[in-house]
mmCIF file of C-alpha atoms and ligand atoms in Angstrom:
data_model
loop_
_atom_site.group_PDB
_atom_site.id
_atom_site.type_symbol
_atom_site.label_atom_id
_atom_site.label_comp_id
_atom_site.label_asym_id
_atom_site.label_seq_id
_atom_site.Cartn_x
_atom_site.Cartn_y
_atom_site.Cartn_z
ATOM 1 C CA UNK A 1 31.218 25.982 -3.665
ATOM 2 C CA UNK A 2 27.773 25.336 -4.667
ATOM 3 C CA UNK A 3 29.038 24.616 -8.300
ATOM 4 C CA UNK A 4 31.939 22.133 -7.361
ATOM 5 C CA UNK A 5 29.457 19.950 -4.759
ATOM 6 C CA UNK A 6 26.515 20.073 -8.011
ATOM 7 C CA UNK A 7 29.720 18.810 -10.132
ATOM 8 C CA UNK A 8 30.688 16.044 -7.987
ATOM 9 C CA UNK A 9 27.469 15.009 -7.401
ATOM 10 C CA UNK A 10 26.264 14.567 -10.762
ATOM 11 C CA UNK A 11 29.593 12.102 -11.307
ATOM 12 C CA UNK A 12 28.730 10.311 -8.283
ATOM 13 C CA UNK A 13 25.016 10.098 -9.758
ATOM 14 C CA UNK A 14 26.154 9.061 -13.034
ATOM 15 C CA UNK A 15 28.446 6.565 -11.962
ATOM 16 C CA UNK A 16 25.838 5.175 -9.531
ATOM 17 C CA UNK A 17 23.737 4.587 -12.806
ATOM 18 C CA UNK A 18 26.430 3.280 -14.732
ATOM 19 C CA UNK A 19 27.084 0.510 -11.992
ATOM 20 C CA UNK A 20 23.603 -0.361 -11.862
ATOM 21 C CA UNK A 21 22.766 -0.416 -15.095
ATOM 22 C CA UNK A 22 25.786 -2.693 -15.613
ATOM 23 C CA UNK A 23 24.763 -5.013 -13.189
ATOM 24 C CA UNK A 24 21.310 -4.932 -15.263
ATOM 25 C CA UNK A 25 22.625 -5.892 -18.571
ATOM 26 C CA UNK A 26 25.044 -8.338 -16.973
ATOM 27 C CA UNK A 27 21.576 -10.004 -15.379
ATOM 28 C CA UNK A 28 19.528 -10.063 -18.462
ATOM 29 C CA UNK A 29 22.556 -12.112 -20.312
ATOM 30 C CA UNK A 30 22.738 -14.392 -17.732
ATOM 31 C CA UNK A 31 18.356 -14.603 -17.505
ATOM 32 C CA UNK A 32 19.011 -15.349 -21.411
ATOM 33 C CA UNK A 33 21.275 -18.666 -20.595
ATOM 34 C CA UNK A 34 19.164 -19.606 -17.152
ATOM 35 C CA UNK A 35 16.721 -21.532 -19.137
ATOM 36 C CA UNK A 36 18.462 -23.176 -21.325
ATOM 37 C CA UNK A 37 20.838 -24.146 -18.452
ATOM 38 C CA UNK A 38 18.202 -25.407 -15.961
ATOM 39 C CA UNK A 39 18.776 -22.456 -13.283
ATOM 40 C CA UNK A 40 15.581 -22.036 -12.226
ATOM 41 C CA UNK A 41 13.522 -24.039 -9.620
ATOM 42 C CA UNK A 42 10.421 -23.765 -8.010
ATOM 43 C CA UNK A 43 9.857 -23.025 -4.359
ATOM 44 C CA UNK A 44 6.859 -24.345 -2.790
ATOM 45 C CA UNK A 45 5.086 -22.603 0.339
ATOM 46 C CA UNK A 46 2.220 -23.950 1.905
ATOM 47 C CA UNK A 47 -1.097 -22.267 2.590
ATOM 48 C CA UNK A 48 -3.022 -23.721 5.746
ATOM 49 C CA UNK A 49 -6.417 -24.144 6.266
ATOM 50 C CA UNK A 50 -6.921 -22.553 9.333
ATOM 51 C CA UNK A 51 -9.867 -24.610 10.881
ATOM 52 C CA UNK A 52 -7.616 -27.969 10.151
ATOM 53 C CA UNK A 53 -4.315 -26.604 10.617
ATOM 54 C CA UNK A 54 -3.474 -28.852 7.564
ATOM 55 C CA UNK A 55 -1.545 -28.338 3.746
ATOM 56 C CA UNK A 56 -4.700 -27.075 1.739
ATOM 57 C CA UNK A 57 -2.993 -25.668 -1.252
ATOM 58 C CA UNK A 58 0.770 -24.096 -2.089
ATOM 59 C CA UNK A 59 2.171 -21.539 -3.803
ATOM 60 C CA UNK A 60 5.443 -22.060 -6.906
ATOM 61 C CA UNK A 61 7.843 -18.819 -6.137
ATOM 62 C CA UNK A 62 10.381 -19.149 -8.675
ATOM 63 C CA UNK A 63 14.162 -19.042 -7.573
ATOM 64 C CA UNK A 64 17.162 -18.586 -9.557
ATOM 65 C CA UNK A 65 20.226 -21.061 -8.707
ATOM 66 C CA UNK A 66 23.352 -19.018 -10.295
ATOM 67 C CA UNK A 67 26.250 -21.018 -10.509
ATOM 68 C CA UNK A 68 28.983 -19.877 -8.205
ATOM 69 C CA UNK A 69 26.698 -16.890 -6.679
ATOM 70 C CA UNK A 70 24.128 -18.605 -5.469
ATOM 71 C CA UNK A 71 19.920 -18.374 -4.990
ATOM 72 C CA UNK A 72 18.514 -15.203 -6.465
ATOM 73 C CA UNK A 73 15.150 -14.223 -5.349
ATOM 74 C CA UNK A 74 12.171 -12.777 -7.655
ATOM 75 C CA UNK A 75 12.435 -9.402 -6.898
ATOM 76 C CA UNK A 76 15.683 -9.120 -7.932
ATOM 77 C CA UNK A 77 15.171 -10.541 -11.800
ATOM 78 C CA UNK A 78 11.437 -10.297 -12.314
ATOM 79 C CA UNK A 79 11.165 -6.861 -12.662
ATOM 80 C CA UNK A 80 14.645 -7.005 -15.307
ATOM 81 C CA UNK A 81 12.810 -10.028 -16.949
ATOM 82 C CA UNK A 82 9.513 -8.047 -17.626
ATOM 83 C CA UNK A 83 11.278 -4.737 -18.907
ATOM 84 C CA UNK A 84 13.035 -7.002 -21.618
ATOM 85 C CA UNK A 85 10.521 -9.327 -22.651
ATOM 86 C CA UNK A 86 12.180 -12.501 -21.064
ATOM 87 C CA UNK A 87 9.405 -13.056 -18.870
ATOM 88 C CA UNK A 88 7.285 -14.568 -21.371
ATOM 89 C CA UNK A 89 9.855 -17.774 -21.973
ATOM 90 C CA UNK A 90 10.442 -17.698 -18.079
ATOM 91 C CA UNK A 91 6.596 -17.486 -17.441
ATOM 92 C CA UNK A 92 6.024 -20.366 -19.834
ATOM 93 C CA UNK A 93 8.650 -22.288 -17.938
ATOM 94 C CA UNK A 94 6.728 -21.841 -15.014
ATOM 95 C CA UNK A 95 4.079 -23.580 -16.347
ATOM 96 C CA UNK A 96 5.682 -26.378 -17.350
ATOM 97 C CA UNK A 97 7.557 -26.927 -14.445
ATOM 98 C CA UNK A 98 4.160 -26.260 -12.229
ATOM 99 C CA UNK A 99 2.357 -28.730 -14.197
ATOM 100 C CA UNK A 100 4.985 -31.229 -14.010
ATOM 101 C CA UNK A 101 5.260 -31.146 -10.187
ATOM 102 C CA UNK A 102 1.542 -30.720 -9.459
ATOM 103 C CA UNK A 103 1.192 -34.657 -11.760
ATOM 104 C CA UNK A 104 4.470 -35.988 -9.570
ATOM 105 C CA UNK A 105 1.844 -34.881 -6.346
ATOM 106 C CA UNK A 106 -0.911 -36.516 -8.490
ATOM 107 C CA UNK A 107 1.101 -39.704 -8.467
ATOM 108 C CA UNK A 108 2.138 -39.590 -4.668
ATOM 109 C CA UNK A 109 -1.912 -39.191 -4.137
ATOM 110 C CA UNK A 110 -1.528 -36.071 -2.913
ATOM 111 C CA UNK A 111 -4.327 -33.797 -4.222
ATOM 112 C CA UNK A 112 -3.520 -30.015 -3.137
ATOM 113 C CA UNK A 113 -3.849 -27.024 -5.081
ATOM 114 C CA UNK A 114 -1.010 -25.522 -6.875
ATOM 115 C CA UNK A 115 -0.694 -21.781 -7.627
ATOM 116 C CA UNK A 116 1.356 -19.785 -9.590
ATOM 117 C CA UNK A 117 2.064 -16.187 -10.371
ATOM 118 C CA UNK A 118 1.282 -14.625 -13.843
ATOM 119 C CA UNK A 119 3.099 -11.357 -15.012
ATOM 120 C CA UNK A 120 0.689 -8.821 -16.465
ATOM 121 C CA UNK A 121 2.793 -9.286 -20.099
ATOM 122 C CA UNK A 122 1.755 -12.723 -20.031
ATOM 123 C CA UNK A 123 -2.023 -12.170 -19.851
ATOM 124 C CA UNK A 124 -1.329 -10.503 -22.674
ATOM 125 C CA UNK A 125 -0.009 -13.109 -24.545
ATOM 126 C CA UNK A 126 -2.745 -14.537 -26.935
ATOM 127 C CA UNK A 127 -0.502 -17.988 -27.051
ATOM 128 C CA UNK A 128 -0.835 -18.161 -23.034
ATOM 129 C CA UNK A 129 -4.233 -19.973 -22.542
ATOM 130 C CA UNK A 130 -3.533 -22.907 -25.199
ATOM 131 C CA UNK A 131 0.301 -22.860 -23.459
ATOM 132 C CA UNK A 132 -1.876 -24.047 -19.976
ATOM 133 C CA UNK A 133 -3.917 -26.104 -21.774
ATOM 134 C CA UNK A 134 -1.115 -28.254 -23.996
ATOM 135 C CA UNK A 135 0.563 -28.674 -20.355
ATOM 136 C CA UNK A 136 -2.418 -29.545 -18.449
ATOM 137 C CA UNK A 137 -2.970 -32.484 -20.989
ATOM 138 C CA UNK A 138 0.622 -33.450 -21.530
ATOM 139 C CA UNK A 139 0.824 -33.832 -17.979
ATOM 140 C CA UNK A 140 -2.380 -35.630 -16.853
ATOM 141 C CA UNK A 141 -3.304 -33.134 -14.525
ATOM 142 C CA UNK A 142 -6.320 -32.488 -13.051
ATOM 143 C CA UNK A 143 -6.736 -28.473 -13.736
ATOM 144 C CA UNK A 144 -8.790 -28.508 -10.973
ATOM 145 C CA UNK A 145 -5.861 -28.141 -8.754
ATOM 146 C CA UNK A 146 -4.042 -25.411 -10.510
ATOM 147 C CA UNK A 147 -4.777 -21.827 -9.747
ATOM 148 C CA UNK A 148 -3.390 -18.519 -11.117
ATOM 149 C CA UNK A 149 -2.228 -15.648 -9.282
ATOM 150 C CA UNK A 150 -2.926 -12.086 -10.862
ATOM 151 C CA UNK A 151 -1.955 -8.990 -9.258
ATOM 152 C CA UNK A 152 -5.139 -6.053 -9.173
ATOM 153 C CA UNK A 153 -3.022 -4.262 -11.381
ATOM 154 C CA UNK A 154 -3.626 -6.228 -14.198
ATOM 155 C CA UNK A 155 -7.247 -5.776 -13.902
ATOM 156 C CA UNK A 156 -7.194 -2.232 -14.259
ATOM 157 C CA UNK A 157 -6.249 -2.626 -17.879
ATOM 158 C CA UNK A 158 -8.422 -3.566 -19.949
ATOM 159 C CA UNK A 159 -12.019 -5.279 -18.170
ATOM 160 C CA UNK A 160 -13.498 -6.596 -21.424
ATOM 161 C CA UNK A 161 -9.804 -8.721 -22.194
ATOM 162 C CA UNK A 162 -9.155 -9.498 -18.743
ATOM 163 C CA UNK A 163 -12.661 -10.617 -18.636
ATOM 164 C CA UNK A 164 -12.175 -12.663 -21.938
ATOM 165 C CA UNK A 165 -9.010 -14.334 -20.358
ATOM 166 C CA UNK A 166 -10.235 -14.946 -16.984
ATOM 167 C CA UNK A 167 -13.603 -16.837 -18.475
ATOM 168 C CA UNK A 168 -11.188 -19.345 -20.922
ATOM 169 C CA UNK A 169 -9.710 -20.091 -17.509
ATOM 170 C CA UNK A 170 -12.501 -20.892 -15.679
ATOM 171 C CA UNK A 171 -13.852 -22.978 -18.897
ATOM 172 C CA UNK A 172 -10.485 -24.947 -18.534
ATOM 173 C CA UNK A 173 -11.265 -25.392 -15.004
ATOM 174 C CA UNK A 174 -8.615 -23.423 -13.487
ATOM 175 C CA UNK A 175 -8.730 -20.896 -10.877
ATOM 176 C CA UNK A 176 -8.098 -17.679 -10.332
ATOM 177 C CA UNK A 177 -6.589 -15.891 -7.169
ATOM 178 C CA UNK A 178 -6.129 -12.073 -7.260
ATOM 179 C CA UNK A 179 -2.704 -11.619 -5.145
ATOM 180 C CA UNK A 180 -1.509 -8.867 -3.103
ATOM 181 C CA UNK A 181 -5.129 -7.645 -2.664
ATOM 182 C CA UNK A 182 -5.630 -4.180 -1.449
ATOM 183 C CA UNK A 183 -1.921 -2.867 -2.473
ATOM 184 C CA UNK A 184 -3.435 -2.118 -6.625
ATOM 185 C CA UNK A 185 -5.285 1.069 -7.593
ATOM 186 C CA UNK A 186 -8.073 -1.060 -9.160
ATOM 187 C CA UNK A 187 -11.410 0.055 -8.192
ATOM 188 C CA UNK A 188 -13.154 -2.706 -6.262
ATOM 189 C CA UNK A 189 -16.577 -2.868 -8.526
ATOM 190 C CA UNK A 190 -14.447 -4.821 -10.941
ATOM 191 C CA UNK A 191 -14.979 -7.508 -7.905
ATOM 192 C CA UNK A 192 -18.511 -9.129 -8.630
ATOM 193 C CA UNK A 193 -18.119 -9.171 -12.524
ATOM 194 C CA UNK A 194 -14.956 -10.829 -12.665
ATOM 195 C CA UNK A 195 -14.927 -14.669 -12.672
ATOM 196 C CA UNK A 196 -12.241 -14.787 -9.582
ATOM 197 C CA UNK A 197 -12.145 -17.257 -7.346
ATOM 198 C CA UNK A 198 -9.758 -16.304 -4.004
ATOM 199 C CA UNK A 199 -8.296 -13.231 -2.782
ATOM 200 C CA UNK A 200 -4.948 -13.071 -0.956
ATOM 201 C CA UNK A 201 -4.994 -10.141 1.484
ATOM 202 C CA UNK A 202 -1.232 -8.482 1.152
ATOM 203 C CA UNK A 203 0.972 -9.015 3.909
ATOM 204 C CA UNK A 204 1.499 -5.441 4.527
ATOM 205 C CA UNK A 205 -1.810 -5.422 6.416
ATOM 206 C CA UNK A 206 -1.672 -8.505 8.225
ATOM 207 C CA UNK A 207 2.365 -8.012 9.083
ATOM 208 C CA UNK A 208 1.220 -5.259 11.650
ATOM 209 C CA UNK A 209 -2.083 -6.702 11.620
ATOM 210 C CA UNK A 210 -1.840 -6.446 15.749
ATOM 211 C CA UNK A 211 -0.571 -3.083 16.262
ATOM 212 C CA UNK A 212 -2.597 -1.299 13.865
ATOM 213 C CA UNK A 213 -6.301 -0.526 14.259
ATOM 214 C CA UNK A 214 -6.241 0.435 10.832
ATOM 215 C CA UNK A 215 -4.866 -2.472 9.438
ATOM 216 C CA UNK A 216 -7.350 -5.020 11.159
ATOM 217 C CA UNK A 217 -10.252 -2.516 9.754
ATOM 218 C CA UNK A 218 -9.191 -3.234 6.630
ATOM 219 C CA UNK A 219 -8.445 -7.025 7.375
ATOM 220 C CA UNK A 220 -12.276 -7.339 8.592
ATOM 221 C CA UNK A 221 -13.679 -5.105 6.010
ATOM 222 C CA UNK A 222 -11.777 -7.800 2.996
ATOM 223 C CA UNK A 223 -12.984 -10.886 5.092
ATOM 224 C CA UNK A 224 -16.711 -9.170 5.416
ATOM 225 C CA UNK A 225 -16.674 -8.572 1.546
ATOM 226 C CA UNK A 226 -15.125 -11.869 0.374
ATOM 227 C CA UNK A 227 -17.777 -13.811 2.487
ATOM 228 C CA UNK A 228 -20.406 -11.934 0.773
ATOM 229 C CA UNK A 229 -19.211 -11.914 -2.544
ATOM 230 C CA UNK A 230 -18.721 -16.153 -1.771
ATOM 231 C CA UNK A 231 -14.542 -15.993 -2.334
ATOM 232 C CA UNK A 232 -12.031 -17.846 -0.534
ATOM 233 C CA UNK A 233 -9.595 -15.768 1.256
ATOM 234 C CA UNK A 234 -5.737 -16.350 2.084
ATOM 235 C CA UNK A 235 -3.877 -14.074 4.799
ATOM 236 C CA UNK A 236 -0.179 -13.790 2.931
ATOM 237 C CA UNK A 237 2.334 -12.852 5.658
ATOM 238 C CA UNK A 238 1.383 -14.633 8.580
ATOM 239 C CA UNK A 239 4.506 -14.568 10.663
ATOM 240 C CA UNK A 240 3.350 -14.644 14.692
ATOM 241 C CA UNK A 241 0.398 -16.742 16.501
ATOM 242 C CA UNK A 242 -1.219 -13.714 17.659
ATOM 243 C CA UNK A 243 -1.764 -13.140 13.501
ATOM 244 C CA UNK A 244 -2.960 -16.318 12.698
ATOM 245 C CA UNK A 245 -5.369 -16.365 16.669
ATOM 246 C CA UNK A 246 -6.813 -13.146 15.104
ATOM 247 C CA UNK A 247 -7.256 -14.210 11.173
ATOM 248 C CA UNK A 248 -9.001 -17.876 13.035
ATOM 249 C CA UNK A 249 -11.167 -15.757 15.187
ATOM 250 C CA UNK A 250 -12.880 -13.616 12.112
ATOM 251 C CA UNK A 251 -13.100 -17.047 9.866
ATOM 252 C CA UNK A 252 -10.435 -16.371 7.564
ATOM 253 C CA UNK A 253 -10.191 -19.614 5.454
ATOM 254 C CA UNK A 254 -6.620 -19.880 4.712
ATOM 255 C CA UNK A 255 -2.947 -18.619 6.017
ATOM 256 C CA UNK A 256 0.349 -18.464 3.909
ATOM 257 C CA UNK A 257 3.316 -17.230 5.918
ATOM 258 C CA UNK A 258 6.289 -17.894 7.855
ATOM 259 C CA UNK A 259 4.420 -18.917 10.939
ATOM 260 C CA UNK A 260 3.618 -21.991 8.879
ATOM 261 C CA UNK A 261 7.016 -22.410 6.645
ATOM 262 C CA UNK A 262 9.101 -20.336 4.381
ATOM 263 C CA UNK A 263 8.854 -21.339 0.360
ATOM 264 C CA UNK A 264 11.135 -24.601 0.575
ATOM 265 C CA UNK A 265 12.256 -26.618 -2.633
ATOM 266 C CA UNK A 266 9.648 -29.707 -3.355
ATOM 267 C CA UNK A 267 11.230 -32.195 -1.960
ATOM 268 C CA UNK A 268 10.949 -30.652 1.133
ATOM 269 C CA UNK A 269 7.691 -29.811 0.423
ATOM 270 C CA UNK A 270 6.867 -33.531 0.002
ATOM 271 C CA UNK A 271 8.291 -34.106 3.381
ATOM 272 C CA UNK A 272 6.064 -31.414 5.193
ATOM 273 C CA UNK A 273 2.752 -32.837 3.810
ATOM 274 C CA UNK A 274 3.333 -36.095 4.701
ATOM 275 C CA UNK A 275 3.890 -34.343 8.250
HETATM 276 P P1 C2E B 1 3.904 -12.937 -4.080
HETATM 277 O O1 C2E B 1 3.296 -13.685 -5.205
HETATM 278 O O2 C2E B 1 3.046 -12.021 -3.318
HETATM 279 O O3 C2E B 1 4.548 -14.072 -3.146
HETATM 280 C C1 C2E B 1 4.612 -13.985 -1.760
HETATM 281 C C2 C2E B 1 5.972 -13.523 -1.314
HETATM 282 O O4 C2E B 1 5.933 -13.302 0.091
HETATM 283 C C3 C2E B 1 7.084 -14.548 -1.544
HETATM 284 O O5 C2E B 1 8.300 -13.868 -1.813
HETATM 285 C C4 C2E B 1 7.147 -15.240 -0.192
HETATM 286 O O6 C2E B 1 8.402 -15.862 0.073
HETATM 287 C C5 C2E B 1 6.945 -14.075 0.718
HETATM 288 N N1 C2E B 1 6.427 -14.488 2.024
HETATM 289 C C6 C2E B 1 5.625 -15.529 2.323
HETATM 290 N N2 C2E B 1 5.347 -15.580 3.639
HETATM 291 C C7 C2E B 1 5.969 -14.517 4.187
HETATM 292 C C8 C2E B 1 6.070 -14.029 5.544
HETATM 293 O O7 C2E B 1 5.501 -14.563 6.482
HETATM 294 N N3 C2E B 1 6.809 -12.899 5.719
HETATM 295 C C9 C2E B 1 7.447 -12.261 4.706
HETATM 296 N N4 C2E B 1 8.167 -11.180 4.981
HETATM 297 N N5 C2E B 1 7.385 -12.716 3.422
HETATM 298 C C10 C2E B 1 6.648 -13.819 3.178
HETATM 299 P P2 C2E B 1 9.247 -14.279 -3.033
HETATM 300 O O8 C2E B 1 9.246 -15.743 -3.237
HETATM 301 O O9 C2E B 1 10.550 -13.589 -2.828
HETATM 302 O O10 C2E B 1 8.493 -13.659 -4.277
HETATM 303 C C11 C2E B 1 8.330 -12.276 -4.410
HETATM 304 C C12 C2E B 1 7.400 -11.940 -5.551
HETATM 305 O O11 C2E B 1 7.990 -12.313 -6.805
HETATM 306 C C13 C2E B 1 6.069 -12.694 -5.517
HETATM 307 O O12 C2E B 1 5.182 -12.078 -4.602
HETATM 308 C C14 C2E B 1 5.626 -12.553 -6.958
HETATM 309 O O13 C2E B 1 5.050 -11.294 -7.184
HETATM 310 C C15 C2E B 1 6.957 -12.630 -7.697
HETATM 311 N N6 C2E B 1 7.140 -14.002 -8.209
HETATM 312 C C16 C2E B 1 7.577 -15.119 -7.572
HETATM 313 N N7 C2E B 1 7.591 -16.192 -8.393
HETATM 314 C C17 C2E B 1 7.129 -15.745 -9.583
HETATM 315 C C18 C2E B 1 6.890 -16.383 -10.854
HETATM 316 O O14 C2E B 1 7.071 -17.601 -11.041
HETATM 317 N N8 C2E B 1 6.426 -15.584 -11.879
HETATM 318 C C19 C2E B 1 6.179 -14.251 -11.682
HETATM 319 N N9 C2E B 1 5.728 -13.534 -12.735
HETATM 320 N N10 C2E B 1 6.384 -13.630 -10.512
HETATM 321 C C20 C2E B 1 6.848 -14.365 -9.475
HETATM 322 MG MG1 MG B 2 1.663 -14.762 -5.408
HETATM 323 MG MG1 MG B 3 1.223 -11.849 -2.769
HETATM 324 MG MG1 MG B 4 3.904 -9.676 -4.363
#
C-alpha cells in the first residue's frame, strides 16, 4: 500500500542520512588531526599566457593525503571544513604553505605568480590580513607575486567590508582575482568600484565553449568588459585546442586547464617550468 511504501521509504531516507552524516563527523575528526599531522599539500596548476604559450602564473588547490585511503579532493572536505569552522586553521595553513613555496620559486629565480583560494569565512576574519602580512615577511617574498582568489559570492555581502579588505590587500601589494566569474548572483556594478585585479571566467562556459552559441556570447561579452574595465582575464577549464584556438583568437590573456596540465604536486611543477 501507499502507507507501507511511505514507511519504508522514510527508513531508507533516514538511514541514507544517518550514513552520511556519519561519514561527516568521521571527516571533520580526521580534518581536526590533518594539520597537525602534515596531511595536506598543495597542488600547483599552471595558467598560460596564451600569446607565449609559457608558465605565467599558477594556482595552490589544496589536497588531502589520508593515510591508508588516499588523496581527497576539495570538494569533498571544504564544504565540511567551512560548516564547522575548521577552515579558518586550514585557510591559514594555506598561507603559510603558499608563501613558503612561492620564496623556494624565489630562490630557484623563478618569478611567477602564485594564487590561492580564500573561503568567504576567512574574509571575515579580522586576524586574516596581518596573517598574509606576518607570512609575506617571514618568508621574504615579494607580495607582488601572490594573488587571492575570491568567489562573487563573497562580494555580495557586505560592499563597504569587502571593499575595506580588498584595499589592505592592494596596499600590501597583493592581488586580487575574482574566481568562478559569472556562476555568483552578484550584480556586476560592484565591478568598477572594487579594487580587483583578474577575473577567471568559470569553466562551465568555456567547457562547451564550442557547441554553445550561448556560451561563447557570454565568453565575448566577459572578455569585451574586462578589456574595458583594464582586468586581466583567465579561461578556467580549458580542456581541447579548439577552446584555447577560440579564447587566442578574441585576446584572452591567460588559460588554466587540462589542455595545459592537471594541478600536479610542486615538484612536478618545478619540472614543467623549467620545460
Ligand atoms: P577553483 O578555485 O575554481 O579551482 C579550479 C578547479 O578546477 C580545480 O579543482 C581544478 O583541478 C579544476 N580544473 C582545472 N582545470 C580543469 C579542466 O580543464 N577541466 C576540469 N574539469 N577541471 C579543471 P579542485 O582542485 O578539485 O578544486 C575544487 C575547488 O575547491 C576549487 O575551485 C576551490 O573552490 C576549492 N579549493 C581548492 N583549494 C582550496 C583552498 O586551498 N582553500 C579553499 N578555501 N578552497 C579551495
Ligand atoms: Mg580558484
Ligand atoms: Mg574557479
Ligand atoms: Mg570553484
Amino acid at each position: 500500500s501507499i502507507k507501507q511504501g511511505g514507511k519504508s521509504a522514510v527508513q531508507f531516507y533516514s538511514r541514507e542520512l544517518k550514513e552520511s552524516s556519519l561519514r561527516r563527523m568521521e571527516l571533520e575528526a580526521a580534518l581536526r588531526d590533518a594539520i597537525d599531522n602534515g596531511e595536506f599539500e598543495l597542488f600547483l596548476q599552471p595558467i598560460l599566457d596564451l600569446d607565449t604559450g609559457k608558465i605565467s602564473q599558477a594556482e595552490a588547490l589544496i589536497r588531502w593525503r589520508r593515510p591508508g585511503i588516499g588523496l581527497i579532493f576539495p570538494d569533498e572536505f571544504i564544504p565540511i571544513a567551512e560548516k564547522s569552522g575548521l577552515i579558518i586553521a586550514i585557510g591559514k595553513w594555506v598561507i603559510q604553505e603558499a608563501s613558503r613555496l612561492l620564496a623556494v620559486l624565489h630562490q630557484q629565480d623563478q618569478f611567477i605568480k602564485l594564487s590561492l583560494n580564500l573561503s568567504p569565512s576567512q574574509v571575515s576574519d579580522r586576524s586574516l590580513l596581518g596573517f598574509i602580512q606576518r607570512h609575506i615577511e617571514a618568508n621574504h617574498v615579494d607580495p607582488t607575486y601572490l594573488e587571492l582568489e575570491l568567489t562573487e559570492n563573497v562580494l555580495v555581502n557586505d560592499f563597504e567590508r569587502i571593499n575595506h579588505f580588498l584595499s589592505e590587500v592592494r596596499k600590501m601589494g597583493v592581488s586580487v582575482a575574482i574566481d568562478d566569474f559569472g556562476t555568483g548572483y552578484s550584480s556586476l556594478s560592484y565591478l568598477p568600484k572594487l579594487p580587483i585585479d583578474f577575473i577567471k571566467i568559470d569553466r562551465s562556459f568555456i567547457g562547451e565553449l564550442i557547441d554553445s552559441d550561448s556560451n561563447r556570447a557570454i565568453v565575448l561579452a566577459i572578455l569585451a568588459m574586462a578589456n574595458s574595465l583594464k582586468l586581466g582575464v583567465i579561461a578556467e577549464g580549458v580542456e581541447v585546442e579548439s577552446q584555447k584556438a577560440f579564447l587566442r583568437e578574441h585576446h584572452c590573456q591567460s588559460a588554466q586547464g587540462y589542455l595545459f596540465s592537471r594541478p600536479v604536486p610542486f615538484d612536478e611543477f618545478c619540472k614543467l617550468l623549467r620545460g
